[in-house]
Amino acid sequence: MTNSMQTMQLERQNAGTTKTYSGELERNGYCLVKNLLDPEELYHPVPRERGFIRYLGRIDKFNHSQEDPQVPGALLRAFHPQYKKIHSKLRKKVEEVVGRNLYNTYYDDRFYFEGQSLKQNILADAGEISVAFHVSSNLEEPWPLWIKTPDSYVDNQKSAILVPGEECSIVLQPGDGLIYKGCERPYWRDTLPVTKKKWFNFGNKKEFYYHELWFHYVLTDGQRSHQAY
C-alpha cells in the first residue's frame, strides 16, 4: 500500500503508461461492466479467520499472518484456490474490453467489516490492468468504491496539472466488474458504516460484511510484462 504522498507521485509518474483500445478506459481510467461474472461462482461464506492468508497452491497449504497489512481487523486472502481457474477465464473477457492481450499476475480478495476503510492507494506494477468485483454483502445500504479519473497536464513532461481528475463513486452489484488501470488510478473506500442496533434488537449478533475480489493482469507487450506469473 502507498501513503497519500507516494500515491500522488505514482499517479503522476505512471499517467499514460498503460495504453488500451478502450475509449472509456483511456478517458476515465476505468470501465464498469455489468454482470461480468456469475456472483454464485464467486461466493464464499464469511470465514472465521482474520488477518492475511496467502495460499500456496492448495486449500490446506498456506501462510497466515494475524493482521491485514492494509485494513486492520479485515481478512485479506491471496491466491485462494477457488478463484484460480476464474482468473484465466476472466482474462479473455477483459482482453475484449481492453483491446490488447494480457498475462495473469495475481488475485486476492478481502472481507471488510463494520468500521473499516481502505486508504487511498495505487497498485504496483503487477496490477497494471485490474478488475474489482463485489462478491457479496449483507449491508443495508450500498457501499461505493471510490476512484479518481486522470488529471490532464500542461505538457508531455507533466510539469503541472491543467485540469484535476474527478473523484467518482462506483456502486457495484454482485457480479459487476470494475476494470481499471491499477497502476495509474488511485482508489479507496470510506468507512463501512456501523449499523445502529434498535433497542428491541440489541442482542442481535449479526456481523455486517462486504466481500470484494480483485484479479490483476499486465499487458503482454507493455513495459510491465515481466511481472507475469
PDB file of C-alpha atoms in Angstrom:
ATOM      1  CA  MET A   1       0.000   0.000   0.000  1.00  0.00           C
ATOM      2  CA  THR A   2       1.171   3.535  -0.655  1.00  0.00           C
ATOM      3  CA  ASN A   3       0.677   6.593   1.549  1.00  0.00           C
ATOM      4  CA  SER A   4      -1.008   9.714   0.190  1.00  0.00           C
ATOM      5  CA  MET A   5       2.208  11.437  -0.933  1.00  0.00           C
ATOM      6  CA  GLN A   6       3.503   8.284  -2.628  1.00  0.00           C
ATOM      7  CA  THR A   7       0.123   7.809  -4.293  1.00  0.00           C
ATOM      8  CA  MET A   8       0.246  11.321  -5.770  1.00  0.00           C
ATOM      9  CA  GLN A   9       3.802  10.773  -7.016  1.00  0.00           C
ATOM     10  CA  LEU A  10       2.979   7.398  -8.552  1.00  0.00           C
ATOM     11  CA  GLU A  11      -0.162   8.760 -10.187  1.00  0.00           C
ATOM     12  CA  ARG A  12       1.846  11.438 -11.990  1.00  0.00           C
ATOM     13  CA  GLN A  13       4.760   9.122 -12.778  1.00  0.00           C
ATOM     14  CA  ASN A  14       2.551   6.349 -14.207  1.00  0.00           C
ATOM     15  CA  ALA A  15      -0.016   8.501 -16.007  1.00  0.00           C
ATOM     16  CA  GLY A  16      -0.368   7.389 -19.604  1.00  0.00           C
ATOM     17  CA  THR A  17       1.965   4.391 -19.313  1.00  0.00           C
ATOM     18  CA  THR A  18      -0.784   1.803 -19.954  1.00  0.00           C
ATOM     19  CA  LYS A  19      -2.321   2.165 -23.399  1.00  0.00           C
ATOM     20  CA  THR A  20      -5.546   0.385 -24.334  1.00  0.00           C
ATOM     21  CA  TYR A  21      -8.011   0.461 -27.232  1.00  0.00           C
ATOM     22  CA  SER A  22     -10.937   1.262 -24.960  1.00  0.00           C
ATOM     23  CA  GLY A  23     -12.107   4.845 -25.274  1.00  0.00           C
ATOM     24  CA  GLU A  24     -13.715   4.698 -21.825  1.00  0.00           C
ATOM     25  CA  LEU A  25     -10.565   3.351 -20.161  1.00  0.00           C
ATOM     26  CA  GLU A  26      -8.434   5.994 -21.863  1.00  0.00           C
ATOM     27  CA  ARG A  27     -10.818   8.763 -20.893  1.00  0.00           C
ATOM     28  CA  ASN A  28     -11.703   7.761 -17.315  1.00  0.00           C
ATOM     29  CA  GLY A  29      -9.099   5.172 -16.345  1.00  0.00           C
ATOM     30  CA  TYR A  30     -11.870   2.689 -15.553  1.00  0.00           C
ATOM     31  CA  CYS A  31     -14.802   0.893 -17.167  1.00  0.00           C
ATOM     32  CA  LEU A  32     -17.798  -0.620 -15.361  1.00  0.00           C
ATOM     33  CA  VAL A  33     -19.059  -3.889 -16.855  1.00  0.00           C
ATOM     34  CA  LYS A  34     -22.391  -5.134 -15.517  1.00  0.00           C
ATOM     35  CA  ASN A  35     -22.789  -8.862 -14.805  1.00  0.00           C
ATOM     36  CA  LEU A  36     -19.221  -9.662 -15.829  1.00  0.00           C
ATOM     37  CA  LEU A  37     -19.208 -12.877 -13.764  1.00  0.00           C
ATOM     38  CA  ASP A  38     -21.806 -15.045 -12.059  1.00  0.00           C
ATOM     39  CA  PRO A  39     -21.853 -13.992  -8.371  1.00  0.00           C
ATOM     40  CA  GLU A  40     -22.765 -17.549  -7.339  1.00  0.00           C
ATOM     41  CA  GLU A  41     -19.480 -18.738  -8.867  1.00  0.00           C
ATOM     42  CA  LEU A  42     -17.596 -16.178  -6.764  1.00  0.00           C
ATOM     43  CA  TYR A  43     -19.479 -16.614  -3.491  1.00  0.00           C
ATOM     44  CA  HIS A  44     -17.679 -17.808  -0.367  1.00  0.00           C
ATOM     45  CA  PRO A  45     -19.130 -17.837   3.174  1.00  0.00           C
ATOM     46  CA  VAL A  46     -17.599 -15.422   5.663  1.00  0.00           C
ATOM     47  CA  PRO A  47     -14.603 -17.213   7.246  1.00  0.00           C
ATOM     48  CA  ARG A  48     -13.854 -17.147  10.951  1.00  0.00           C
ATOM     49  CA  GLU A  49     -10.233 -16.146  10.368  1.00  0.00           C
ATOM     50  CA  ARG A  50      -8.971 -12.567  10.256  1.00  0.00           C
ATOM     51  CA  GLY A  51      -5.647 -11.157   9.086  1.00  0.00           C
ATOM     52  CA  PHE A  52      -3.778 -12.139   5.908  1.00  0.00           C
ATOM     53  CA  ILE A  53      -3.755 -15.618   4.365  1.00  0.00           C
ATOM     54  CA  ARG A  54      -1.542 -16.458   1.384  1.00  0.00           C
ATOM     55  CA  TYR A  55      -2.408 -19.794  -0.218  1.00  0.00           C
ATOM     56  CA  LEU A  56       0.389 -21.905  -1.666  1.00  0.00           C
ATOM     57  CA  GLY A  57      -1.439 -23.779  -4.399  1.00  0.00           C
ATOM     58  CA  ARG A  58      -3.758 -25.829  -2.168  1.00  0.00           C
ATOM     59  CA  ILE A  59      -6.575 -25.057   0.242  1.00  0.00           C
ATOM     60  CA  ASP A  60      -4.710 -26.809   3.075  1.00  0.00           C
ATOM     61  CA  LYS A  61      -1.341 -25.180   2.415  1.00  0.00           C
ATOM     62  CA  PHE A  62      -0.974 -21.518   3.347  1.00  0.00           C
ATOM     63  CA  ASN A  63       0.779 -18.868   5.425  1.00  0.00           C
ATOM     64  CA  HIS A  64      -1.356 -16.935   7.904  1.00  0.00           C
ATOM     65  CA  SER A  65      -0.468 -13.551   9.424  1.00  0.00           C
ATOM     66  CA  GLN A  66      -2.679 -12.190  12.176  1.00  0.00           C
ATOM     67  CA  GLU A  67      -3.154  -8.720  10.650  1.00  0.00           C
ATOM     68  CA  ASP A  68      -4.301  -7.497   7.248  1.00  0.00           C
ATOM     69  CA  PRO A  69      -1.495  -5.039   6.298  1.00  0.00           C
ATOM     70  CA  GLN A  70      -3.934  -2.539   4.777  1.00  0.00           C
ATOM     71  CA  VAL A  71      -7.156  -2.907   6.771  1.00  0.00           C
ATOM     72  CA  PRO A  72      -6.688  -3.948  10.415  1.00  0.00           C
ATOM     73  CA  GLY A  73      -9.390  -6.391  11.531  1.00  0.00           C
ATOM     74  CA  ALA A  74     -10.329  -7.449   7.981  1.00  0.00           C
ATOM     75  CA  LEU A  75      -9.461 -10.698   6.211  1.00  0.00           C
ATOM     76  CA  LEU A  76      -7.257 -10.472   3.125  1.00  0.00           C
ATOM     77  CA  ARG A  77      -6.614 -13.661   1.133  1.00  0.00           C
ATOM     78  CA  ALA A  78      -4.147 -14.094  -1.739  1.00  0.00           C
ATOM     79  CA  PHE A  79      -4.429 -16.885  -4.329  1.00  0.00           C
ATOM     80  CA  HIS A  80      -7.438 -18.639  -2.819  1.00  0.00           C
ATOM     81  CA  PRO A  81      -7.767 -21.848  -4.922  1.00  0.00           C
ATOM     82  CA  GLN A  82     -11.476 -21.206  -5.571  1.00  0.00           C
ATOM     83  CA  TYR A  83     -10.573 -18.368  -7.948  1.00  0.00           C
ATOM     84  CA  LYS A  84      -7.559 -19.821  -9.797  1.00  0.00           C
ATOM     85  CA  LYS A  85      -9.406 -21.003 -12.921  1.00  0.00           C
ATOM     86  CA  ILE A  86     -11.651 -17.932 -12.928  1.00  0.00           C
ATOM     87  CA  HIS A  87      -8.551 -15.709 -13.094  1.00  0.00           C
ATOM     88  CA  SER A  88      -7.643 -17.142 -16.516  1.00  0.00           C
ATOM     89  CA  LYS A  89     -11.235 -17.426 -17.750  1.00  0.00           C
ATOM     90  CA  LEU A  90     -11.895 -13.774 -16.949  1.00  0.00           C
ATOM     91  CA  ARG A  91      -8.742 -12.657 -18.772  1.00  0.00           C
ATOM     92  CA  LYS A  92     -10.371 -13.383 -22.143  1.00  0.00           C
ATOM     93  CA  LYS A  93     -13.325 -11.128 -21.312  1.00  0.00           C
ATOM     94  CA  VAL A  94     -11.054  -8.338 -20.075  1.00  0.00           C
ATOM     95  CA  GLU A  95      -8.953  -8.556 -23.246  1.00  0.00           C
ATOM     96  CA  GLU A  96     -12.104  -7.862 -25.283  1.00  0.00           C
ATOM     97  CA  VAL A  97     -12.649  -4.633 -23.331  1.00  0.00           C
ATOM     98  CA  VAL A  98      -9.011  -3.540 -23.255  1.00  0.00           C
ATOM     99  CA  GLY A  99      -8.342  -4.494 -26.894  1.00  0.00           C
ATOM    100  CA  ARG A 100      -4.909  -5.929 -26.050  1.00  0.00           C
ATOM    101  CA  ASN A 101      -3.584  -9.278 -24.866  1.00  0.00           C
ATOM    102  CA  LEU A 102      -2.900  -9.808 -21.168  1.00  0.00           C
ATOM    103  CA  TYR A 103      -0.845 -12.024 -18.868  1.00  0.00           C
ATOM    104  CA  ASN A 104      -2.097 -13.194 -15.468  1.00  0.00           C
ATOM    105  CA  THR A 105      -0.281 -11.822 -12.426  1.00  0.00           C
ATOM    106  CA  TYR A 106      -2.118 -12.337  -9.115  1.00  0.00           C
ATOM    107  CA  TYR A 107      -5.502 -12.159  -7.439  1.00  0.00           C
ATOM    108  CA  ASP A 108      -6.765 -11.518  -3.918  1.00  0.00           C
ATOM    109  CA  ASP A 109      -9.966 -10.920  -2.002  1.00  0.00           C
ATOM    110  CA  ARG A 110     -10.950  -9.161   1.204  1.00  0.00           C
ATOM    111  CA  PHE A 111     -13.790  -9.408   3.718  1.00  0.00           C
ATOM    112  CA  TYR A 112     -14.445  -5.953   5.236  1.00  0.00           C
ATOM    113  CA  PHE A 113     -16.397  -5.480   8.455  1.00  0.00           C
ATOM    114  CA  GLU A 114     -18.102  -2.560  10.205  1.00  0.00           C
ATOM    115  CA  GLY A 115     -15.966   0.491  10.886  1.00  0.00           C
ATOM    116  CA  GLN A 116     -13.240  -0.483   8.395  1.00  0.00           C
ATOM    117  CA  SER A 117     -11.983   1.555   5.436  1.00  0.00           C
ATOM    118  CA  LEU A 118      -9.322   1.429   2.730  1.00  0.00           C
ATOM    119  CA  LYS A 119      -6.969   4.396   2.427  1.00  0.00           C
ATOM    120  CA  GLN A 120      -6.333   5.918  -0.975  1.00  0.00           C
ATOM    121  CA  ASN A 121      -3.643   3.920  -2.749  1.00  0.00           C
ATOM    122  CA  ILE A 122      -2.381   2.857  -6.154  1.00  0.00           C
ATOM    123  CA  LEU A 123      -1.267  -0.596  -7.250  1.00  0.00           C
ATOM    124  CA  ALA A 124       2.251  -1.774  -8.001  1.00  0.00           C
ATOM    125  CA  ASP A 125       3.330  -2.902 -11.485  1.00  0.00           C
ATOM    126  CA  ALA A 126       1.692  -6.347 -11.272  1.00  0.00           C
ATOM    127  CA  GLY A 127      -1.719  -4.625 -11.130  1.00  0.00           C
ATOM    128  CA  GLU A 128      -1.409  -2.817 -14.472  1.00  0.00           C
ATOM    129  CA  ILE A 129      -4.928  -3.868 -15.531  1.00  0.00           C
ATOM    130  CA  SER A 130      -7.140  -4.820 -12.594  1.00  0.00           C
ATOM    131  CA  VAL A 131     -10.735  -5.886 -12.094  1.00  0.00           C
ATOM    132  CA  ALA A 132     -12.629  -5.314  -8.841  1.00  0.00           C
ATOM    133  CA  PHE A 133     -15.741  -7.372  -8.037  1.00  0.00           C
ATOM    134  CA  HIS A 134     -18.461  -7.094  -5.434  1.00  0.00           C
ATOM    135  CA  VAL A 135     -18.891 -10.749  -4.444  1.00  0.00           C
ATOM    136  CA  SER A 136     -21.485 -10.483  -1.675  1.00  0.00           C
ATOM    137  CA  SER A 137     -22.517  -8.472   1.378  1.00  0.00           C
ATOM    138  CA  ASN A 138     -25.330  -8.176   3.909  1.00  0.00           C
ATOM    139  CA  LEU A 139     -25.226  -4.395   4.192  1.00  0.00           C
ATOM    140  CA  GLU A 140     -28.460  -2.439   4.311  1.00  0.00           C
ATOM    141  CA  GLU A 141     -27.150   0.323   2.012  1.00  0.00           C
ATOM    142  CA  PRO A 142     -24.737   0.379  -0.964  1.00  0.00           C
ATOM    143  CA  TRP A 143     -21.064   0.853  -0.087  1.00  0.00           C
ATOM    144  CA  PRO A 144     -19.293   2.532  -3.013  1.00  0.00           C
ATOM    145  CA  LEU A 145     -15.754   2.155  -4.253  1.00  0.00           C
ATOM    146  CA  TRP A 146     -14.068   5.490  -4.999  1.00  0.00           C
ATOM    147  CA  ILE A 147     -11.704   6.004  -7.929  1.00  0.00           C
ATOM    148  CA  LYS A 148     -10.045   9.116  -9.345  1.00  0.00           C
ATOM    149  CA  THR A 149     -10.090   9.884 -13.065  1.00  0.00           C
ATOM    150  CA  PRO A 150      -6.883  11.088 -14.788  1.00  0.00           C
ATOM    151  CA  ASP A 151      -5.509  14.579 -14.392  1.00  0.00           C
ATOM    152  CA  SER A 152      -4.666  16.460 -17.579  1.00  0.00           C
ATOM    153  CA  TYR A 153      -1.260  18.127 -17.730  1.00  0.00           C
ATOM    154  CA  VAL A 154       0.040  21.311 -19.340  1.00  0.00           C
ATOM    155  CA  ASP A 155       2.741  19.441 -21.282  1.00  0.00           C
ATOM    156  CA  ASN A 156       4.160  15.995 -22.030  1.00  0.00           C
ATOM    157  CA  GLN A 157       6.603  16.327 -19.129  1.00  0.00           C
ATOM    158  CA  LYS A 158       3.666  16.559 -16.692  1.00  0.00           C
ATOM    159  CA  SER A 159       5.234  19.654 -15.179  1.00  0.00           C
ATOM    160  CA  ALA A 160       1.898  20.924 -13.854  1.00  0.00           C
ATOM    161  CA  ILE A 161      -1.726  19.816 -13.678  1.00  0.00           C
ATOM    162  CA  LEU A 162      -4.009  21.645 -16.079  1.00  0.00           C
ATOM    163  CA  VAL A 163      -7.328  20.081 -15.030  1.00  0.00           C
ATOM    164  CA  PRO A 164      -7.557  17.806 -11.966  1.00  0.00           C
ATOM    165  CA  GLY A 165      -9.320  14.470 -12.274  1.00  0.00           C
ATOM    166  CA  GLU A 166     -12.637  13.780 -10.558  1.00  0.00           C
ATOM    167  CA  GLU A 167     -13.356  11.558  -7.566  1.00  0.00           C
ATOM    168  CA  CYS A 168     -16.004   9.089  -8.728  1.00  0.00           C
ATOM    169  CA  SER A 169     -18.234   6.922  -6.555  1.00  0.00           C
ATOM    170  CA  ILE A 170     -18.918   3.475  -8.063  1.00  0.00           C
ATOM    171  CA  VAL A 171     -21.578   1.138  -6.676  1.00  0.00           C
ATOM    172  CA  LEU A 172     -21.002  -2.469  -7.717  1.00  0.00           C
ATOM    173  CA  GLN A 173     -23.765  -5.046  -7.608  1.00  0.00           C
ATOM    174  CA  PRO A 174     -22.733  -8.677  -7.023  1.00  0.00           C
ATOM    175  CA  GLY A 175     -21.087  -9.917 -10.239  1.00  0.00           C
ATOM    176  CA  ASP A 176     -20.359  -6.420 -11.609  1.00  0.00           C
ATOM    177  CA  GLY A 177     -16.725  -5.842 -12.566  1.00  0.00           C
ATOM    178  CA  LEU A 178     -14.812  -2.560 -12.495  1.00  0.00           C
ATOM    179  CA  ILE A 179     -11.920  -2.785 -14.972  1.00  0.00           C
ATOM    180  CA  TYR A 180      -9.344  -0.089 -14.272  1.00  0.00           C
ATOM    181  CA  LYS A 181      -5.725   0.909 -14.781  1.00  0.00           C
ATOM    182  CA  GLY A 182      -4.456  -0.251 -11.419  1.00  0.00           C
ATOM    183  CA  CYS A 183      -1.005   1.354 -11.682  1.00  0.00           C
ATOM    184  CA  GLU A 184      -2.463   4.704 -12.728  1.00  0.00           C
ATOM    185  CA  ARG A 185      -5.727   5.215 -10.842  1.00  0.00           C
ATOM    186  CA  PRO A 186      -5.932   5.932  -7.109  1.00  0.00           C
ATOM    187  CA  TYR A 187      -8.826   4.136  -5.418  1.00  0.00           C
ATOM    188  CA  TRP A 188     -10.160   3.868  -1.865  1.00  0.00           C
ATOM    189  CA  ARG A 189     -13.148   3.060   0.336  1.00  0.00           C
ATOM    190  CA  ASP A 190     -14.728   5.225   3.002  1.00  0.00           C
ATOM    191  CA  THR A 191     -15.580   3.700   6.379  1.00  0.00           C
ATOM    192  CA  LEU A 192     -18.035   0.822   6.214  1.00  0.00           C
ATOM    193  CA  PRO A 193     -20.967   2.146   8.269  1.00  0.00           C
ATOM    194  CA  VAL A 194     -21.595   0.803  11.743  1.00  0.00           C
ATOM    195  CA  THR A 195     -25.224  -0.281  11.940  1.00  0.00           C
ATOM    196  CA  LYS A 196     -27.148   1.193  14.860  1.00  0.00           C
ATOM    197  CA  LYS A 197     -28.905  -1.531  16.825  1.00  0.00           C
ATOM    198  CA  LYS A 198     -32.515  -0.904  17.733  1.00  0.00           C
ATOM    199  CA  TRP A 199     -33.399  -1.214  21.410  1.00  0.00           C
ATOM    200  CA  PHE A 200     -35.615  -4.258  20.778  1.00  0.00           C
ATOM    201  CA  ASN A 201     -32.838  -5.980  18.802  1.00  0.00           C
ATOM    202  CA  PHE A 202     -29.859  -5.093  20.957  1.00  0.00           C
ATOM    203  CA  GLY A 203     -28.815  -8.710  21.436  1.00  0.00           C
ATOM    204  CA  ASN A 204     -28.510  -9.312  17.698  1.00  0.00           C
ATOM    205  CA  LYS A 205     -25.040 -10.721  16.954  1.00  0.00           C
ATOM    206  CA  LYS A 206     -25.332 -10.289  13.181  1.00  0.00           C
ATOM    207  CA  GLU A 207     -21.979  -9.385  11.634  1.00  0.00           C
ATOM    208  CA  PHE A 208     -22.187  -6.990   8.704  1.00  0.00           C
ATOM    209  CA  TYR A 209     -19.600  -7.518   5.974  1.00  0.00           C
ATOM    210  CA  TYR A 210     -18.622  -6.736   2.383  1.00  0.00           C
ATOM    211  CA  HIS A 211     -16.676  -9.225   0.250  1.00  0.00           C
ATOM    212  CA  GLU A 212     -14.547  -7.807  -2.560  1.00  0.00           C
ATOM    213  CA  LEU A 213     -12.377  -9.676  -5.086  1.00  0.00           C
ATOM    214  CA  TRP A 214      -9.629  -8.412  -7.426  1.00  0.00           C
ATOM    215  CA  PHE A 215      -7.998 -10.028 -10.445  1.00  0.00           C
ATOM    216  CA  HIS A 216      -4.794  -8.485 -11.799  1.00  0.00           C
ATOM    217  CA  TYR A 217      -3.081  -8.592 -15.197  1.00  0.00           C
ATOM    218  CA  VAL A 218      -0.336  -6.941 -17.273  1.00  0.00           C
ATOM    219  CA  LEU A 219      -0.172  -6.178 -20.989  1.00  0.00           C
ATOM    220  CA  THR A 220       1.771  -8.865 -22.854  1.00  0.00           C
ATOM    221  CA  ASP A 221       3.658  -6.236 -24.884  1.00  0.00           C
ATOM    222  CA  GLY A 222       3.747  -3.490 -22.270  1.00  0.00           C
ATOM    223  CA  GLN A 223       6.518  -2.224 -20.014  1.00  0.00           C
ATOM    224  CA  ARG A 224       5.274  -4.387 -17.123  1.00  0.00           C
ATOM    225  CA  SER A 225       5.041  -7.743 -18.940  1.00  0.00           C
ATOM    226  CA  HIS A 226       7.910  -9.119 -16.835  1.00  0.00           C
ATOM    227  CA  GLN A 227       5.521  -9.116 -13.856  1.00  0.00           C
ATOM    228  CA  ALA A 228       3.562 -12.091 -15.270  1.00  0.00           C
ATOM    229  CA  TYR A 229       3.397 -15.151 -13.005  1.00  0.00           C
TER     230      TYR A 229
END
